[in-house]
């Protein structure tokens, strides 16, 4: 039942916050915040049990499971379950959600109620995506994320928000339709040999061979790589990130992209091991291109938010590489990357948003020398720029190192090219710092430094990244059983999967 | 005629009584409220009777009319939709002057035609039902007698519907000549066994197909749709979109059931082409419209194309898929036209997309509902439209109709292009923009004048330095300027 509450609390909180805002906007913010904190309480409670090994079954694959009938006529049920992987993702979601509410505390001044309603519903949809084990339910939550995000960008975004919102909507919705088609083909193929069901556990191991399996797999792959985003499907991302309000950018980069990575991990490879093996070289190619192309594009931007957006394309390339390398190291790396990139990109968007609130521009050419007037903002940006370029001591280093180490076993060529991404990351990160905070303050900027609210949010993120950089063990331990189970589900498949490739 | 016959025919009898009652009421005392009330009462009473009637079902009343649960379900659907149309019409005509009571008379008769159609098992009852449905519609479309476009639409509909009836009659004659029977199941049987000489049979079926295609507004018989949707008063449009198309779909579905869910290959090919054409034509042309009613007209063309997918895919899901999709589509269409009717007043209906800009700030409830209905039309989850589309997908995949499913996917994506402009226009535009359009939304005396004056102010002062709409301070300043008028 706790899993249902995880999804329901943000939904109800959003409704209440939306209704209260007419009377009292400040109360609306506090309600959203407390709903998220309450929800985090549930998630942390689950995690603590898991971590301490208390009264949770260790023999089964899922820590907690919830299953009731939904549309029996179609074999669709409400099947929610959580393992280490999804639990971490839920925690990340709630953490960044809290950061997002905090970051938009003063930024959002119009339609506060509707904003928080949308915001919490996105979070609820994301949590649903991480928990759903029924493909129809999964698709349902996948779409629930979409509409509120569309409103978030379209109503509270910057100048070009209409265009960005529509682009985001069409990219994700169209790819989602293809996924729905693939889901149905999978389900009906399974039904031909027995039961009509949308249940993930029952669909595992459905034989999907040859070109047919590949095509069906590509339907899923398309939806997830659009969300991720991987190289040819990324054009929506720079626009959406740039035009979204700060809180929108934070959860877009921090969480929504991770749903794509999660989908690849949970669904694409386990459901279609054979097809994935065939597809591995192409996926690795797309990953490498994404890493390098994203980095190059980031370097070419003069708009600060766009720059950070393109770095996401580059970093998510590593996730794609790690997933298709599909061995222990790489998968640990993927999970670390999902979490650490969530932290660092979320923080970067928050800082860019804070900067925008002060200087009212995102053009790097109009900044410069801001360190002298806002040293704390500068230092924080410096920290996260370093995290993004993969400095040892921060989680992102561990993540990318693990991915590369795992990838090395699969393809040396891909590894060598992907490593170049780390160098490119150094260049664009320093370029970002140079353009904004270093140098003389020619434009005579005088801006307020980070205030207590912002500082506390930054401090939370910094602490998280440093902790993961020095002691990633909790994360690795928590996801170990989950990753083990995922790898087992592909090992049982008739064709051994990519992990044995040299 | 025994008592069971009478019971089975009660819906038709009740609607007839209601029609007579409304007619008498009008001749004694012209009262808009009374006419609408009697009509609503008639629909409600008939609707409530249906469960009781289902006890005698299935019951054939004469060889031409069958009362069964299938027919009763669709009767219920049509009656509910007609009831909603009645309520819409009451709100719509309450603000207008002139003779408006007759509208309800026509509405009752037309709905009765729909009820005859869903129970028809014979070419005669098909024709009677279709004419009873259509003839009052001619007048309903042209009911705004002073509006030029309404009259134009009525004339167009009259001519084209007349031609399609001629096609239908000729097709029936050919069928009768070929098979010697006018009973659906008998004709289908003859067609299957190949007893009858093939050419007249095929020709007859093709001609009837034209008439059906015209009613459903499938490409290439769709040309009347945009004009009629645009010209007719909003309640009539909602009736055309739901009851008229719903009744015809029910007939098709009955034929499908009588044929045992088997459609000959040649028919599948022809209808596949028509379905794909309808989807693409409807969606692509909808993108180019500036008038909300025309957009909805074209989108309805594509939706009927979607509906055909379920038929053609066949299989065990087809009936379920068609029924659910049709129900979802009817509810959604009633909703969208309902909002249009709700927002219109004596001066006209808000037709252009621009009229909806900033609706969210003026009338949040209407805007929210409108968004919801549009999302449902686009098939976004958490709406009935999604489950409907899901059924279509399932029916198609189940039967491996890949070409149809492929077009369905592509068109769903195109349909999304269609949705955002609507949403965007009324949701995301800033408050300021809405005031530039004096014809938009609620207008009553003083605010309207203030609007116009503000507009003048804005044109003089605002345009040269178009304010950044994302800047709330600017917005506030403009608002205070607006309130100072």
Short mmCIF file of N, CA and C in Angstrom, two decimals, chain B residues 360-441:
data_model
loop_
_atom_site.label_atom_id
_atom_site.label_comp_id
_atom_site.label_asym_id
_atom_site.label_seq_id
_atom_site.Cartn_x
_atom_site.Cartn_y
_atom_site.Cartn_z
N UNK B 360 -8.22 31.04 -20.87
CA UNK B 360 -7.86 30.50 -19.58
C UNK B 360 -7.94 31.56 -18.48
N UNK B 361 -7.62 32.78 -18.85
CA UNK B 361 -7.63 33.83 -17.82
C UNK B 361 -9.03 34.39 -17.62
N UNK B 362 -9.87 34.28 -18.67
CA UNK B 362 -11.20 34.85 -18.56
C UNK B 362 -12.18 33.87 -17.94
N UNK B 363 -12.10 32.64 -18.40
CA UNK B 363 -13.09 31.65 -17.97
C UNK B 363 -12.37 30.32 -17.74
N UNK B 364 -11.72 30.21 -16.59
CA UNK B 364 -10.86 29.05 -16.36
C UNK B 364 -11.60 27.73 -16.46
N UNK B 365 -12.84 27.70 -15.99
CA UNK B 365 -13.57 26.42 -16.00
C UNK B 365 -13.80 25.97 -17.44
N UNK B 366 -14.32 26.89 -18.27
CA UNK B 366 -14.58 26.53 -19.66
C UNK B 366 -13.29 26.14 -20.36
N UNK B 367 -12.23 26.91 -20.08
CA UNK B 367 -10.95 26.61 -20.74
C UNK B 367 -10.43 25.26 -20.31
N UNK B 368 -10.56 24.97 -19.01
CA UNK B 368 -10.08 23.68 -18.51
C UNK B 368 -10.84 22.54 -19.16
N UNK B 369 -12.17 22.69 -19.22
CA UNK B 369 -12.98 21.62 -19.83
C UNK B 369 -12.65 21.47 -21.31
N UNK B 370 -12.51 22.61 -21.98
CA UNK B 370 -12.21 22.59 -23.41
C UNK B 370 -10.89 21.86 -23.65
N UNK B 371 -9.88 22.17 -22.81
CA UNK B 371 -8.60 21.48 -22.93
C UNK B 371 -8.79 19.99 -22.75
N UNK B 372 -9.58 19.65 -21.74
CA UNK B 372 -9.80 18.24 -21.44
C UNK B 372 -10.41 17.53 -22.65
N UNK B 373 -11.42 18.15 -23.25
CA UNK B 373 -12.07 17.51 -24.39
C UNK B 373 -11.10 17.40 -25.57
N UNK B 374 -10.31 18.45 -25.77
CA UNK B 374 -9.36 18.39 -26.88
C UNK B 374 -8.32 17.30 -26.63
N UNK B 375 -7.89 17.17 -25.38
CA UNK B 375 -6.93 16.13 -25.05
C UNK B 375 -7.55 14.76 -25.30
N UNK B 376 -8.83 14.65 -24.97
CA UNK B 376 -9.50 13.37 -25.20
C UNK B 376 -9.59 13.08 -26.69
N UNK B 377 -9.89 14.11 -27.48
CA UNK B 377 -9.94 13.92 -28.93
C UNK B 377 -8.59 13.45 -29.45
N UNK B 378 -7.51 13.98 -28.84
CA UNK B 378 -6.18 13.59 -29.29
C UNK B 378 -5.77 12.25 -28.71
N UNK B 379 -6.55 11.74 -27.76
CA UNK B 379 -6.25 10.41 -27.22
C UNK B 379 -5.15 10.41 -26.19
N UNK B 380 -5.11 11.42 -25.33
CA UNK B 380 -4.10 11.46 -24.28
C UNK B 380 -4.62 10.69 -23.06
N UNK B 381 -3.77 9.91 -22.40
CA UNK B 381 -4.22 9.11 -21.27
C UNK B 381 -4.95 9.91 -20.20
N UNK B 382 -5.71 9.19 -19.41
CA UNK B 382 -6.59 9.73 -18.39
C UNK B 382 -7.84 10.33 -19.02
N UNK B 383 -8.02 10.15 -20.32
CA UNK B 383 -9.28 10.56 -20.94
C UNK B 383 -9.87 9.34 -21.65
N UNK B 384 -11.17 9.42 -21.92
CA UNK B 384 -11.82 8.30 -22.60
C UNK B 384 -11.20 8.09 -23.98
N UNK B 385 -10.77 9.19 -24.60
CA UNK B 385 -10.19 9.08 -25.93
C UNK B 385 -9.00 8.14 -25.97
N UNK B 386 -8.27 8.10 -24.86
CA UNK B 386 -7.09 7.22 -24.84
C UNK B 386 -7.51 5.76 -24.88
N UNK B 387 -8.48 5.42 -24.02
CA UNK B 387 -8.92 4.02 -23.99
C UNK B 387 -9.49 3.65 -25.36
N UNK B 388 -10.23 4.63 -25.96
CA UNK B 388 -10.77 4.37 -27.28
C UNK B 388 -9.67 4.06 -28.27
N UNK B 389 -8.66 4.92 -28.28
CA UNK B 389 -7.57 4.72 -29.22
C UNK B 389 -6.82 3.43 -28.91
N UNK B 390 -6.72 3.14 -27.62
CA UNK B 390 -6.06 1.90 -27.21
C UNK B 390 -6.79 0.70 -27.80
N UNK B 391 -8.12 0.73 -27.72
CA UNK B 391 -8.91 -0.35 -28.29
C UNK B 391 -8.64 -0.48 -29.78
N UNK B 392 -8.57 0.67 -30.47
CA UNK B 392 -8.33 0.62 -31.91
C UNK B 392 -6.99 -0.05 -32.19
N UNK B 393 -5.96 0.39 -31.44
CA UNK B 393 -4.64 -0.21 -31.61
C UNK B 393 -4.72 -1.71 -31.38
N UNK B 394 -5.38 -2.07 -30.27
CA UNK B 394 -5.44 -3.49 -29.92
C UNK B 394 -6.15 -4.28 -31.01
N UNK B 395 -7.28 -3.71 -31.50
CA UNK B 395 -8.02 -4.42 -32.55
C UNK B 395 -7.15 -4.58 -33.79
N UNK B 396 -6.42 -3.53 -34.13
CA UNK B 396 -5.58 -3.58 -35.33
C UNK B 396 -4.43 -4.56 -35.18
N UNK B 397 -3.75 -4.49 -34.03
CA UNK B 397 -2.61 -5.37 -33.81
C UNK B 397 -3.07 -6.82 -33.76
N UNK B 398 -4.21 -7.04 -33.13
CA UNK B 398 -4.74 -8.38 -33.00
C UNK B 398 -4.94 -9.02 -34.37
N UNK B 399 -5.25 -8.19 -35.34
CA UNK B 399 -5.55 -8.71 -36.66
C UNK B 399 -4.44 -8.45 -37.66
N UNK B 400 -3.29 -7.96 -37.14
CA UNK B 400 -2.12 -7.68 -37.98
C UNK B 400 -2.43 -6.77 -39.16
N UNK B 401 -3.28 -5.76 -38.93
CA UNK B 401 -3.57 -4.81 -40.00
C UNK B 401 -2.51 -3.70 -39.95
N UNK B 402 -1.32 -4.04 -40.37
CA UNK B 402 -0.19 -3.13 -40.12
C UNK B 402 -0.30 -1.80 -40.86
N UNK B 403 -0.79 -1.88 -42.10
CA UNK B 403 -0.88 -0.64 -42.89
C UNK B 403 -1.82 0.34 -42.19
N UNK B 404 -2.98 -0.19 -41.77
CA UNK B 404 -3.95 0.67 -41.10
C UNK B 404 -3.38 1.20 -39.79
N UNK B 405 -2.72 0.31 -39.04
CA UNK B 405 -2.16 0.73 -37.76
C UNK B 405 -1.07 1.78 -37.97
N UNK B 406 -0.28 1.56 -39.02
CA UNK B 406 0.77 2.54 -39.32
C UNK B 406 0.16 3.91 -39.58
N UNK B 407 -0.88 3.95 -40.42
CA UNK B 407 -1.51 5.25 -40.69
C UNK B 407 -2.13 5.82 -39.43
N UNK B 408 -2.65 4.94 -38.60
CA UNK B 408 -3.25 5.40 -37.34
C UNK B 408 -2.21 6.09 -36.47
N UNK B 409 -1.02 5.47 -36.40
CA UNK B 409 0.05 6.06 -35.58
C UNK B 409 0.46 7.41 -36.15
N UNK B 410 0.71 7.43 -37.47
CA UNK B 410 1.16 8.68 -38.09
C UNK B 410 0.12 9.77 -37.87
N UNK B 411 -1.16 9.38 -38.03
CA UNK B 411 -2.21 10.38 -37.91
C UNK B 411 -2.42 10.83 -36.49
N UNK B 412 -2.21 9.92 -35.54
CA UNK B 412 -2.30 10.35 -34.15
C UNK B 412 -1.24 11.41 -33.89
N UNK B 413 -0.07 11.21 -34.50
CA UNK B 413 0.99 12.20 -34.32
C UNK B 413 0.62 13.52 -34.98
N UNK B 414 0.04 13.43 -36.20
CA UNK B 414 -0.38 14.67 -36.86
C UNK B 414 -1.46 15.35 -36.03
N UNK B 415 -2.33 14.52 -35.47
CA UNK B 415 -3.40 15.05 -34.63
C UNK B 415 -2.86 15.86 -33.47
N UNK B 416 -1.67 15.53 -33.04
CA UNK B 416 -1.07 16.28 -31.93
C UNK B 416 -0.66 17.67 -32.37
N UNK B 417 -0.21 17.77 -33.61
CA UNK B 417 0.10 19.10 -34.12
C UNK B 417 -1.14 19.98 -34.04
N UNK B 418 -2.25 19.27 -34.27
CA UNK B 418 -3.52 19.98 -34.30
C UNK B 418 -3.91 20.45 -32.91
N UNK B 419 -3.66 19.61 -31.94
CA UNK B 419 -4.11 19.93 -30.59
C UNK B 419 -3.41 21.13 -29.99
N UNK B 420 -2.08 21.18 -30.02
CA UNK B 420 -1.45 22.28 -29.30
C UNK B 420 -1.89 23.68 -29.73
N UNK B 421 -2.10 23.95 -31.03
CA UNK B 421 -2.51 25.32 -31.33
C UNK B 421 -3.78 25.69 -30.57
N UNK B 422 -4.70 24.76 -30.51
CA UNK B 422 -5.93 25.05 -29.78
C UNK B 422 -5.63 25.32 -28.32
N UNK B 423 -4.90 24.37 -27.74
CA UNK B 423 -4.58 24.51 -26.33
C UNK B 423 -3.82 25.79 -26.09
N UNK B 424 -2.86 25.99 -26.96
CA UNK B 424 -1.98 27.12 -26.80
C UNK B 424 -2.80 28.40 -26.89
N UNK B 425 -3.73 28.40 -27.86
CA UNK B 425 -4.44 29.65 -28.07
C UNK B 425 -5.21 30.05 -26.84
N UNK B 426 -5.84 29.08 -26.21
CA UNK B 426 -6.65 29.56 -25.11
C UNK B 426 -6.00 29.39 -23.77
N UNK B 427 -4.94 28.64 -23.71
CA UNK B 427 -4.37 28.42 -22.40
C UNK B 427 -3.19 29.33 -22.13
N UNK B 428 -2.27 29.32 -23.06
CA UNK B 428 -0.97 29.86 -22.69
C UNK B 428 -0.79 31.33 -23.02
N UNK B 429 -1.66 31.88 -23.85
CA UNK B 429 -1.51 33.29 -24.15
C UNK B 429 -1.67 34.12 -22.89
N UNK B 430 -0.97 35.21 -22.87
CA UNK B 430 -1.05 36.02 -21.67
C UNK B 430 -2.38 36.77 -21.64
N UNK B 431 -2.70 37.26 -20.49
CA UNK B 431 -3.92 38.00 -20.26
C UNK B 431 -4.06 39.18 -21.22
N UNK B 432 -2.94 39.83 -21.46
CA UNK B 432 -2.97 41.04 -22.26
C UNK B 432 -3.57 40.81 -23.63
N UNK B 433 -3.13 39.71 -24.26
CA UNK B 433 -3.52 39.48 -25.63
C UNK B 433 -5.04 39.37 -25.77
N UNK B 434 -5.66 38.77 -24.73
CA UNK B 434 -7.08 38.52 -24.86
C UNK B 434 -7.86 39.82 -25.02
N UNK B 435 -7.32 40.88 -24.47
CA UNK B 435 -8.07 42.12 -24.53
C UNK B 435 -7.94 42.82 -25.87
N UNK B 436 -7.03 42.32 -26.71
CA UNK B 436 -6.93 42.94 -28.02
C UNK B 436 -8.07 42.50 -28.90
N UNK B 437 -8.79 41.49 -28.47
CA UNK B 437 -9.85 40.98 -29.32
C UNK B 437 -11.20 41.22 -28.66
N UNK B 438 -11.88 42.27 -29.06
CA UNK B 438 -13.11 42.62 -28.37
C UNK B 438 -14.23 41.62 -28.60
N UNK B 439 -14.12 40.79 -29.62
CA UNK B 439 -15.23 39.89 -29.91
C UNK B 439 -15.15 38.62 -29.08
N UNK B 440 -14.13 38.52 -28.23
CA UNK B 440 -13.89 37.24 -27.57
C UNK B 440 -14.61 37.14 -26.24
N UNK B 441 -15.12 35.96 -26.01
CA UNK B 441 -15.55 35.57 -24.67
C UNK B 441 -16.75 36.31 -24.13
#
